[in-house]
Tab-separated table of C-alpha atoms and ligand atoms in Angstrom:
chain	number	residue	atom	x	y	z
A	82	MET	CA	74.835	96.139	190.368
A	83	ILE	CA	76.090	98.914	192.409
A	84	THR	CA	75.864	102.266	191.042
A	85	GLY	CA	76.136	105.947	192.037
A	86	ILE	CA	79.549	105.411	194.213
A	87	THR	CA	82.933	106.174	193.025
A	88	LYS	CA	86.066	104.382	193.832
A	89	GLU	CA	87.513	107.533	195.586
A	90	ILE	CA	84.521	107.706	197.946
A	91	ILE	CA	84.920	103.935	198.711
A	92	ARG	CA	88.414	104.138	199.235
A	93	GLU	CA	87.913	107.069	201.697
A	94	ARG	CA	85.271	105.642	203.758
A	95	VAL	CA	87.401	102.368	204.078
A	96	GLN	CA	90.242	104.448	205.251
A	97	ASN	CA	88.292	106.525	207.530
A	98	ALA	CA	86.462	103.507	209.284
A	99	GLY	CA	89.850	101.860	210.340
A	100	ILE	CA	89.325	98.732	208.576
A	101	VAL	CA	92.283	96.271	208.736
A	102	GLY	CA	92.491	92.439	207.584
A	103	ALA	CA	90.548	90.885	210.204
A	104	GLY	CA	92.170	87.499	209.638
A	105	GLY	CA	95.068	88.281	211.872
A	106	ALA	CA	97.740	90.356	209.895
A	107	GLY	CA	96.282	93.719	210.488
A	108	PHE	CA	97.162	95.009	206.958
A	109	PRO	CA	95.198	98.136	206.542
A	110	THR	CA	92.602	97.565	203.868
A	111	TYR	CA	92.599	100.924	202.233
A	112	VAL	CA	95.950	100.193	200.845
A	113	LYS	CA	94.710	97.118	199.080
A	114	PHE	CA	91.672	99.221	197.916
A	115	ASN	CA	94.088	101.657	196.387
A	116	SER	CA	95.477	99.298	194.027
A	117	GLU	CA	94.217	98.103	190.626
A	118	ALA	CA	93.503	94.359	190.236
A	119	GLU	CA	91.777	91.925	187.874
A	120	ILE	CA	90.256	89.482	190.607
A	121	PHE	CA	88.872	90.489	193.979
A	122	LEU	CA	89.012	87.063	195.988
A	123	VAL	CA	87.265	86.522	199.277
A	124	ASN	CA	89.087	84.158	201.318
A	125	GLY	CA	86.447	82.206	203.199
A	126	ALA	CA	88.423	79.131	203.740
A	127	GLU	CA	88.844	79.406	207.377
A	128	CYS	CA	91.081	76.451	207.244
A	129	GLU	CA	92.500	76.443	210.914
A	130	PRO	CA	90.506	73.828	212.974
A	131	LEU	CA	88.089	74.966	215.589
A	132	LEU	CA	87.727	78.579	214.166
A	133	LYS	CA	84.019	79.092	213.285
A	134	VAL	CA	83.828	82.653	212.415
A	135	ASP	CA	83.840	83.511	208.697
A	136	GLN	CA	81.745	80.436	207.691
A	137	GLN	CA	78.880	81.703	209.975
A	138	LEU	CA	79.190	85.286	209.014
A	139	ALA	CA	79.068	84.487	205.153
A	140	GLU	CA	75.781	82.940	205.934
A	141	LYS	CA	74.144	85.440	208.490
A	142	ASN	CA	75.523	88.449	206.625
A	143	ALA	CA	75.548	87.248	202.958
A	144	ILE	CA	74.088	90.475	201.356
A	145	GLU	CA	76.852	92.435	203.173
A	146	LEU	CA	79.508	90.256	202.125
A	147	ILE	CA	78.473	90.391	198.526
A	148	LYS	CA	78.209	94.114	198.802
A	149	GLY	CA	81.616	94.630	200.362
A	150	LEU	CA	82.903	92.348	197.625
A	151	GLN	CA	81.388	94.598	195.055
A	152	TYR	CA	82.802	97.704	196.539
A	153	GLY	CA	86.167	96.139	196.520
A	154	MET	CA	85.771	95.414	192.849
A	155	ILE	CA	84.784	98.901	192.244
A	156	ALA	CA	87.742	100.452	194.282
A	157	THR	CA	90.209	98.147	192.419
A	158	GLY	CA	88.765	98.002	189.047
A	159	ALA	CA	88.605	94.095	189.356
A	160	LYS	CA	86.290	92.619	186.618
A	161	GLU	CA	85.951	89.269	188.438
A	162	GLY	CA	84.913	88.524	192.106
A	163	ILE	CA	85.365	85.159	193.544
A	164	ILE	CA	84.240	83.808	197.068
A	165	ALA	CA	86.306	80.854	198.025
A	166	LEU	CA	84.498	78.630	200.610
A	167	LYS	CA	84.715	75.021	201.450
A	168	ALA	CA	81.908	72.631	200.378
A	169	LYS	CA	81.247	71.922	204.067
A	170	TYR	CA	80.012	75.473	204.634
A	171	LYS	CA	76.797	74.285	202.925
A	172	THR	CA	74.343	76.844	204.315
A	173	ALA	CA	76.640	79.645	203.454
A	174	ILE	CA	76.774	78.467	199.870
A	175	GLU	CA	73.207	78.196	199.722
A	176	THR	CA	72.486	81.502	200.922
A	177	LEU	CA	74.914	83.204	198.819
A	178	THR	CA	74.171	81.500	195.587
A	179	PRO	CA	70.957	83.067	194.571
A	180	LEU	CA	72.324	86.399	195.498
A	181	LEU	CA	75.507	86.375	193.288
A	182	PRO	CA	75.518	88.993	190.379
A	183	HIS	CA	76.939	87.776	186.988
A	184	ASP	CA	80.363	89.071	187.771
A	185	ILE	CA	80.870	87.025	191.069
A	186	ARG	CA	81.276	83.353	191.399
A	187	ILE	CA	81.698	80.869	194.281
A	188	HIS	CA	84.898	78.531	194.176
A	189	ILE	CA	84.757	75.538	196.213
A	190	LEU	CA	87.774	74.849	197.930
A	191	ASP	CA	89.122	71.239	199.005
A	192	ASP	CA	88.941	70.649	202.631
A	193	VAL	CA	92.557	70.827	203.097
A	194	TYR	CA	95.155	72.865	205.217
A	195	PRO	CA	96.129	75.694	204.690
A	196	ALA	CA	93.559	76.458	201.946
A	197	GLY	CA	93.350	79.592	203.906
A	198	ASP	CA	96.949	80.844	203.218
A	199	GLU	CA	96.161	83.516	200.632
A	200	VAL	CA	99.006	82.212	198.374
A	201	ILE	CA	97.469	78.868	198.314
A	202	THR	CA	93.694	80.088	198.090
A	203	ILE	CA	94.768	81.995	195.048
A	204	TRP	CA	96.258	79.063	193.352
A	205	MET	CA	93.384	76.788	194.302
A	206	ALA	CA	90.659	79.462	193.104
A	207	THR	CA	92.270	81.115	190.089
A	208	GLY	CA	95.107	78.714	188.955
A	209	ARG	CA	97.671	81.697	189.412
A	210	ARG	CA	100.660	81.095	191.490
A	211	VAL	CA	102.218	84.071	193.429
A	212	PRO	CA	105.941	83.895	193.154
A	213	PRO	CA	107.963	83.657	196.537
A	214	ALA	CA	108.389	86.966	198.394
A	215	ALA	CA	105.733	88.616	196.097
A	216	LEU	CA	102.362	90.146	196.935
A	217	PRO	CA	99.096	88.629	195.317
A	218	LEU	CA	98.888	91.818	193.395
A	219	SER	CA	101.765	90.429	191.280
A	220	VAL	CA	99.397	87.971	189.537
A	221	GLY	CA	96.491	90.609	189.485
A	222	VAL	CA	94.574	89.410	192.701
A	223	VAL	CA	93.500	91.267	195.858
A	224	VAL	CA	92.382	89.108	198.827
A	225	ASN	CA	90.204	89.928	201.795
A	226	ASN	CA	88.606	87.675	204.260
A	227	VAL	CA	84.740	87.545	205.113
A	228	GLN	CA	84.680	89.721	208.091
A	229	THR	CA	86.780	92.526	206.479
A	230	LEU	CA	84.369	92.794	203.542
A	231	ILE	CA	81.478	93.055	205.842
A	232	ASN	CA	83.257	95.705	207.707
A	233	VAL	CA	83.582	97.379	204.183
A	234	SER	CA	79.976	97.192	203.288
A	235	HIS	CA	79.152	98.835	206.739
A	236	ALA	CA	81.835	101.560	206.245
A	237	VAL	CA	80.854	102.413	202.684
A	238	GLU	CA	76.912	102.359	203.193
A	239	ASN	CA	76.790	103.918	206.663
A	240	GLU	CA	80.292	105.417	207.285
A	241	ALA	CA	80.370	103.014	210.384
A	242	PRO	CA	83.825	102.462	211.976
A	243	VAL	CA	85.243	99.067	213.197
A	244	ILE	CA	84.491	98.912	216.737
A	245	ASP	CA	83.245	95.374	217.188
A	246	LYS	CA	84.976	91.846	216.644
A	247	THR	CA	83.383	88.497	215.940
A	248	LEU	CA	85.641	85.695	217.343
A	249	THR	CA	85.217	82.035	218.210
A	250	ILE	CA	85.707	80.787	221.874
A	251	ASN	CA	86.396	77.028	221.457
A	252	GLY	CA	88.358	73.906	222.764
A	253	MET	CA	88.086	73.058	226.477
A	254	VAL	CA	85.235	75.353	227.469
A	255	LYS	CA	81.720	74.767	228.888
A	256	THR	CA	79.689	76.126	225.908
A	257	PRO	CA	81.740	76.818	222.772
A	258	ILE	CA	80.363	80.009	221.043
A	259	THR	CA	81.063	82.643	218.423
A	260	VAL	CA	80.269	86.003	219.487
A	261	THR	CA	80.587	89.740	218.515
A	262	VAL	CA	81.926	91.907	221.070
A	263	PRO	CA	83.271	95.590	221.402
A	264	ILE	CA	86.838	95.792	220.547
A	265	GLY	CA	88.905	96.187	223.955
A	266	THR	CA	86.733	93.628	225.828
A	267	THR	CA	88.962	91.232	227.648
A	268	TYR	CA	89.707	87.647	227.001
A	269	ARG	CA	88.408	86.853	230.526
A	270	GLN	CA	85.097	88.319	229.657
A	271	VAL	CA	84.483	86.152	226.548
A	272	LEU	CA	85.732	83.155	228.329
A	273	GLU	CA	82.993	83.577	230.713
A	274	MET	CA	80.618	83.923	228.179
A	275	ALA	CA	81.504	80.537	227.069
A	276	GLY	CA	81.002	79.212	230.547
A	277	GLY	CA	84.880	79.134	231.392
A	278	ALA	CA	87.574	76.351	230.916
A	279	THR	CA	86.465	72.965	231.784
A	280	ILE	CA	90.001	71.815	232.767
A	281	PRO	CA	92.384	72.649	235.755
A	282	ASN	CA	95.196	73.264	233.423
A	283	PRO	CA	94.267	75.617	230.461
A	284	ALA	CA	96.538	77.111	228.011
A	285	PHE	CA	95.166	79.786	225.761
A	286	LEU	CA	95.703	80.632	222.089
A	287	ASN	CA	94.839	83.809	220.304
A	288	GLY	CA	94.212	82.490	216.782
A	289	GLY	CA	93.982	79.123	215.352
A	290	PRO	CA	95.741	75.954	216.843
A	291	MET	CA	98.364	75.855	213.924
A	292	MET	CA	99.159	79.482	213.778
A	293	GLY	CA	97.684	81.116	216.863
A	294	VAL	CA	99.925	82.736	219.607
A	295	LEU	CA	99.966	81.361	223.066
A	296	PHE	CA	99.599	83.965	225.697
A	297	HIS	CA	99.027	84.003	229.348
A	298	ASP	CA	97.024	87.195	230.492
A	299	LEU	CA	93.371	86.876	230.034
A	300	ASP	CA	92.990	90.635	230.882
A	301	GLU	CA	94.439	91.447	227.479
A	302	PRO	CA	92.251	93.306	225.129
A	303	ILE	CA	90.525	91.716	222.176
A	304	LYS	CA	91.871	93.486	218.851
A	305	LYS	CA	90.633	94.197	215.370
A	306	THR	CA	92.723	91.154	214.327
A	307	THR	CA	91.739	88.787	217.093
A	308	GLY	CA	90.316	85.576	215.439
A	309	ALA	CA	89.780	83.193	218.440
A	310	LEU	CA	90.330	82.296	221.875
A	311	LEU	CA	91.144	78.655	222.073
A	312	VAL	CA	91.480	76.586	225.416
A	313	LEU	CA	93.748	73.662	225.223
A	314	PRO	CA	95.326	71.510	227.983
A	315	ASP	CA	98.871	72.979	228.955
A	316	ASP	CA	100.329	69.586	228.273
A	317	HIS	CA	98.617	69.484	224.783
A	318	LEU	CA	101.449	68.584	221.969
A	319	LEU	CA	100.463	72.172	220.310
A	320	ILE	CA	101.324	74.033	223.646
A	321	ARG	CA	104.388	71.914	224.364
A	322	ARG	CA	105.745	72.677	220.944
A	323	ARG	CA	105.114	76.503	221.545
A	324	THR	CA	106.940	76.408	224.835
A	325	GLN	CA	109.904	74.365	223.672
A	326	ASN	CA	112.993	76.627	223.819
A	327	MET	CA	114.877	77.476	220.806
A	328	ASN	CA	118.170	75.839	222.069
A	329	SER	CA	116.178	72.425	222.381
A	330	VAL	CA	114.531	72.923	218.920
A	331	VAL	CA	118.100	73.223	217.528
A	332	ALA	CA	119.500	70.234	219.400
A	333	MET	CA	116.742	68.309	218.328
A	334	ALA	CA	117.358	69.173	214.781
A	335	ARG	CA	121.196	68.472	215.113
A	336	THR	CA	120.503	65.118	216.852
A	337	VAL	CA	117.765	63.284	215.248
A	338	CYS	CA	117.168	64.853	211.609
A	339	GLU	CA	117.418	61.925	209.309
A	340	GLN	CA	116.923	64.111	206.168
A	341	CYS	CA	113.843	62.014	205.159
A	342	CYS	CA	112.641	64.991	203.182
A	343	LEU	CA	108.896	64.731	204.398
A	344	CYS	CA	109.042	68.199	205.590
A	345	THR	CA	109.777	69.611	202.147
A	346	GLU	CA	107.362	66.968	200.379
A	347	LEU	CA	104.487	68.211	202.300
A	348	CYS	CA	105.370	72.013	202.448
A	349	PRO	CA	102.656	73.595	200.655
A	350	ARG	CA	104.656	76.485	199.361
A	351	HIS	CA	107.333	74.228	198.145
A	352	LEU	CA	104.668	72.079	196.312
A	353	ILE	CA	103.222	75.167	194.459
A	354	GLY	CA	106.708	75.988	193.094
A	355	HIS	CA	108.563	77.966	195.791
A	356	GLU	CA	112.049	77.049	196.349
A	357	LEU	CA	111.656	76.774	200.189
A	358	PRO	CA	113.108	73.333	201.090
A	359	PRO	CA	112.723	72.870	204.985
A	360	HIS	CA	114.873	69.794	205.070
A	361	LEU	CA	117.771	71.558	203.408
A	362	ILE	CA	117.431	74.592	205.836
A	363	VAL	CA	117.613	72.187	208.693
A	364	ARG	CA	120.683	70.613	207.328
A	365	ALA	CA	122.178	74.091	206.957
A	366	VAL	CA	121.488	74.965	210.580
A	367	ASN	CA	122.878	71.633	211.681
A	368	TYR	CA	126.196	72.271	209.927
A	369	GLN	CA	126.260	75.895	211.048
A	370	LYS	CA	125.980	77.212	207.465
A	371	ALA	CA	122.914	79.206	208.136
A	372	ASP	CA	124.676	82.390	208.137
A	373	GLN	CA	125.515	81.968	204.422
A	374	THR	CA	123.090	84.584	203.358
A	375	GLU	CA	124.349	84.624	199.847
A	376	CYS	CA	122.943	81.118	199.551
A	377	SER	CA	119.277	81.217	198.207
A	378	THR	CA	118.334	78.077	199.846
A	379	ILE	CA	118.972	79.356	203.260
A	380	LEU	CA	117.468	82.739	202.449
A	381	SER	CA	114.083	81.078	201.193
A	382	ALA	CA	113.310	80.747	204.969
A	383	LEU	CA	112.119	84.318	204.486
A	384	THR	CA	109.234	82.727	202.470
A	385	CYS	CA	108.031	80.378	205.045
A	386	SER	CA	104.397	80.943	205.869
A	387	GLU	CA	104.663	79.406	209.319
A	388	CYS	CA	101.660	77.016	208.349
A	389	GLY	CA	103.255	74.570	210.837
A	390	ILE	CA	102.632	71.376	208.635
A	391	CYS	CA	106.431	70.441	208.637
A	392	GLU	CA	106.377	70.773	212.481
A	393	ALA	CA	103.007	69.257	213.551
A	394	TYR	CA	102.395	66.882	210.841
A	395	ALA	CA	105.411	66.020	208.510
A	396	CYS	CA	108.226	65.311	210.630
A	397	PRO	CA	108.248	61.829	212.016
A	398	VAL	CA	110.783	62.699	214.815
A	399	GLU	CA	109.350	65.984	216.283
A	400	ILE	CA	111.759	68.478	214.596
A	401	SER	CA	110.594	71.946	213.915
A	402	PRO	CA	111.702	73.363	210.554
A	403	MET	CA	109.199	76.222	211.136
A	404	ARG	CA	110.827	77.300	214.385
A	405	LEU	CA	114.181	77.455	212.666
A	406	ASN	CA	112.693	79.462	209.926
A	407	GLN	CA	111.305	81.837	212.277
A	408	ALA	CA	114.483	82.272	213.895
A	409	LEU	CA	116.302	82.741	210.645
A	410	LYS	CA	113.512	85.260	209.450
A	411	ALA	CA	114.270	87.455	212.407
A	412	GLN	CA	117.927	87.297	211.809
A	413	PHE	CA	117.536	88.014	207.934
A	414	ARG	CA	115.038	90.927	208.429
A	415	ALA	CA	117.384	92.529	211.017
A	416	GLU	CA	120.132	92.259	208.481
A	417	GLY	CA	118.041	93.713	205.774
A	418	ALA	CA	118.539	90.508	203.635
A	419	LYS	CA	116.119	89.726	200.874
A	420	TYR	CA	115.075	86.646	198.947
A	421	THR	CA	114.859	86.829	195.268
A	422	GLY	CA	114.722	83.376	193.902
A	423	GLU	CA	112.068	82.961	191.165
A	424	LEU	CA	108.998	80.657	190.783
A	425	ARG	CA	109.610	77.152	189.793
A	426	PRO	CA	107.348	74.692	188.236
A	427	LEU	CA	104.319	73.349	190.031
A	428	ASN	CA	104.961	69.875	191.644
A	429	PRO	CA	102.619	67.524	189.699
A	430	MET	CA	101.742	66.028	192.993
A	431	ALA	CA	100.651	69.414	194.575
A	432	GLU	CA	97.042	68.872	194.517
A	433	TYR	CA	97.317	65.323	196.154
A	434	ARG	CA	99.635	66.327	198.807
A	435	MET	CA	97.529	69.002	200.440
A	436	LEU	CA	96.607	67.922	203.802
A	437	PRO	CA	93.005	66.843	204.430
A	438	ILE	CA	91.727	68.759	207.731
A	439	SER	CA	90.241	65.603	208.964
A	440	ARG	CA	93.709	63.989	209.171
A	441	LEU	CA	95.301	67.016	210.635
A	442	ILE	CA	92.724	67.247	213.387
A	443	THR	CA	93.228	63.720	214.351
A	444	ARG	CA	96.970	63.770	214.052
A	445	ILE	CA	97.174	66.896	216.317
A	446	ASP	CA	94.551	65.514	218.893
A	447	LEU	CA	91.846	68.133	218.329
A	448	ASP	CA	89.033	65.826	217.563
A	449	ARG	CA	87.706	66.229	221.213
A	450	MET	CA	87.762	70.040	221.049
A	451	ASN	CA	86.390	70.851	217.451
A	452	HIS	CA	82.908	71.978	218.649
A	453	LYS	CA	80.421	73.890	216.359
A	454	ALA	CA	80.773	76.969	218.435
A	455	PRO	CA	77.386	78.681	217.126
A	456	MET	CA	76.991	82.267	216.654
A	457	ILE	CA	75.089	83.832	219.703
A	458	ASN	CA	73.786	87.467	219.898
A	459	ILE	CA	74.336	89.201	223.061
A	460	ASP	CA	73.132	92.580	224.468
A	461	TRP	CA	76.044	93.375	226.480
A	462	MET	CA	78.838	96.155	226.858
A	463	PRO	CA	81.755	95.997	228.980
A	464	SER	CA	81.941	98.549	231.643
A	465	LYS	CA	85.435	99.331	230.393
A	466	VAL	CA	87.699	98.764	227.094
A	467	VAL	CA	91.409	99.004	226.534
A	468	LEU	CA	92.030	100.212	222.996
A	469	PRO	CA	95.629	99.551	221.681
A	470	LEU	CA	96.679	102.344	219.520
A	471	LEU	CA	98.471	99.828	217.185
A	472	GLN	CA	96.194	97.141	215.983
A	473	HIS	CA	97.467	97.110	212.489
A	474	ILE	CA	100.763	97.114	210.538
A	475	GLY	CA	102.321	100.451	210.313
A	476	ALA	CA	102.629	103.271	212.971
A	477	PRO	CA	100.552	103.680	215.991
A	478	ALA	CA	97.463	105.975	215.708
A	479	LYS	CA	97.789	109.306	217.683
A	480	PRO	CA	95.176	110.263	220.347
A	481	VAL	CA	92.840	113.011	219.434
A	482	VAL	CA	91.200	113.183	222.725
A	483	ALA	CA	92.292	113.907	226.252
A	484	VAL	CA	91.730	112.268	229.652
A	485	GLY	CA	88.184	113.160	231.239
A	486	ASP	CA	86.583	113.615	227.596
A	487	ARG	CA	83.238	112.186	227.161
A	488	VAL	CA	83.162	110.082	223.943
A	489	THR	CA	80.348	108.124	222.212
A	490	ARG	CA	80.606	104.765	220.621
A	491	GLY	CA	81.890	104.987	217.101
A	492	GLN	CA	83.622	108.355	217.810
A	493	LEU	CA	87.286	108.972	216.554
A	494	ILE	CA	89.620	108.693	219.218
A	495	ALA	CA	92.932	108.441	217.500
A	496	ALA	CA	93.957	109.449	213.969
A	497	MET	CA	96.932	108.758	211.502
A	498	ASP	CA	99.373	111.421	210.471
A	499	ALA	CA	98.992	112.168	206.824
A	500	GLY	CA	100.962	109.738	204.669
A	501	LYS	CA	101.796	107.145	207.314
A	502	LEU	CA	100.857	103.739	206.941
A	503	GLY	CA	98.167	102.761	209.572
A	504	VAL	CA	94.391	103.213	210.442
A	505	PRO	CA	92.480	105.447	212.642
A	506	LEU	CA	90.913	104.149	216.077
A	507	HIS	CA	87.245	104.619	217.221
A	508	ALA	CA	85.671	104.416	220.608
A	509	SER	CA	83.981	100.950	220.966
A	510	ILE	CA	81.670	101.960	223.996
A	511	SER	CA	80.543	105.303	225.073
A	512	GLY	CA	82.064	106.708	228.395
A	513	ILE	CA	84.953	108.816	229.730
A	514	ILE	CA	88.479	108.598	228.533
A	515	GLN	CA	90.103	107.209	231.795
A	516	ASN	CA	93.717	107.073	230.719
A	517	ILE	CA	95.900	107.503	227.673
A	518	ASP	CA	99.496	106.185	227.534
A	519	ASP	CA	101.914	105.390	224.670
A	520	HIS	CA	100.292	102.068	223.745
A	521	ASN	CA	96.412	102.338	224.871
A	522	ILE	CA	93.394	104.458	225.242
A	523	VAL	CA	91.140	103.522	228.044
A	524	ILE	CA	87.447	104.329	228.193
A	525	ALA	CA	85.085	103.508	231.227
A	526	GLN	CA	81.416	103.760	231.316
A	527	GLU	CA	80.090	106.691	233.379
B	627	SF4	S1	110.879	65.729	208.278
B	627	SF4	FE1	112.125	66.019	210.149
B	627	SF4	S2	113.674	64.258	209.956
B	627	SF4	FE2	112.649	64.585	207.812
B	627	SF4	S3	113.999	66.010	207.023
B	627	SF4	FE3	112.511	67.276	207.780
B	627	SF4	S4	113.177	67.877	209.990
B	627	SF4	FE4	114.610	66.152	209.139
B	628	SF4	S1	105.950	76.120	208.144
B	628	SF4	FE1	107.029	74.411	207.336
B	628	SF4	S2	105.589	73.515	205.999
B	628	SF4	FE2	104.793	75.550	206.320
B	628	SF4	S3	105.604	77.020	204.825
B	628	SF4	FE3	107.168	76.973	206.529
B	628	SF4	S4	108.547	75.328	205.972
B	628	SF4	FE4	106.771	74.841	204.555
C-alpha cells in the first residue's frame, strides 16, 4: 500500500512530466488523473498483431506498472484496479501475480481483436458497456495503457519527464526488436538497429497493421505516441487498402455491395450494443443519402473506432465501410454534427463473434511477419533529435528556450499556457538548441 502522497501531488507531477497516452491517441494523462472513478483499468491487451511493447514492459517493469496503477487509483479515488492481459502474456502474468495488492486483480482477456479498443476492454474486464460517443468515465472507469503507467511511476517517484519511447520494429526486417530510444530519434535510425528491411519494396507503418498510419519519410521523428515501425511489402493487401483513393472506395461500394450485413454482424461496437450498422451506412452512401445528418444511422459513423474489421476481415467483396466512415466523420465534425443515440441491448452472440487473433493474422497475410521482437537494451544516443511541439491532443507547447541555449536531458524546453489542454516538452538528449520553428525544437549534441 502506498502512503504519504496526496492526489494533488500525483496529479501535479503527472502533468509536469508531460505524460500522454502512449498507446497512440496522445490524450494528456493529467486530465484522466484529475477525474473521479470507481475502477482504474490497465489496458494491456496489445491486440494489434506484430506489436510487442506492453506485453514485455509488463513483465520487465512489473513493479513500476503496479505503482503507476496505484498512483492512478489514489489520484482518481478508484477503489479497484484491474490489469487486463491476454493469457499468452504468460511471463508477465506470472511476474505480476505475486506482487498484486488486495485491491488490484488481473483480468485475462480472450485472444481476440480488438480487445485493446478501450470500449471493448472495459466490457470484457468489467462487464460495463460504454454508451456510443461517451467516455469510459461515464461508466466509472479510467483506462491507461502499460507504458503510460510506467511513465506515471517514474514521474511521481523521481519527477522524471517523458523523454524516451519504447517501440517495436517488426515485419520484413532483418532482426525484429523492441527497443527504447530518446523521443525525436528517427525511424531510419531504429530501422538500422533492426538490421534494415529485407525486401526491395518496403512500405512503412507507424503503429499496428490494422490501425497504424502509412508514412513515407523515414527521417520523421519518433514521438511520445509512436507504438511501432512495421515494414510490409508495398503490394501487401493492407498497404493497397491504405493507398486506394476515395473515389475508388466509393465506386467499389456502389458497384459490388450485396448488403450481406457481414460487416455489421462482425462490427465489435455494434455487437456490444452501439447502433453503428456499417452495411446501412454503405447503403446510404450508395443511394447518396449520406448528407441526411438528421438520420441517426448515418450519424453513427461518428462512433466507428476504425478498427478495420469490416474492411480487412468481414467484407467478402473488398469494400471498406471503415473508409466511408472516416470520410463521413471528417464531414460531420466539420459541420459540428453530434451523434446522440443510446446504448442498445448487448447482442447475445457478442462474445462468440469477437475475432480470434490467429484467424485475423492468417486472413491478412501476416503469419510470415509476426516475429517475437524481443526487447533489447542499447547504450546509444542520437547526435540530433527533432522534438515536435504537438505530440498530444490539445494546443502545441510553447518553447521556453532559445536557439544556442545549452540544455540537459530531461530539461523543460516547451511549456503550456495555463488552462490550455496539452503537456510540456522536455529535452530527450543533452546538447545545443539548433533550431526552433512553429512545429519543432531541434537539439544537436555538441
Ligand atoms: S460486408 Fe461488404 S458486401 Fe456485405 S454489406 Fe458490408 S460492405 Fe456490403
Ligand atoms: S471499422 Fe468497421 S468494424 Fe470497426 S468499428 Fe468501424 S464500422 Fe465497426
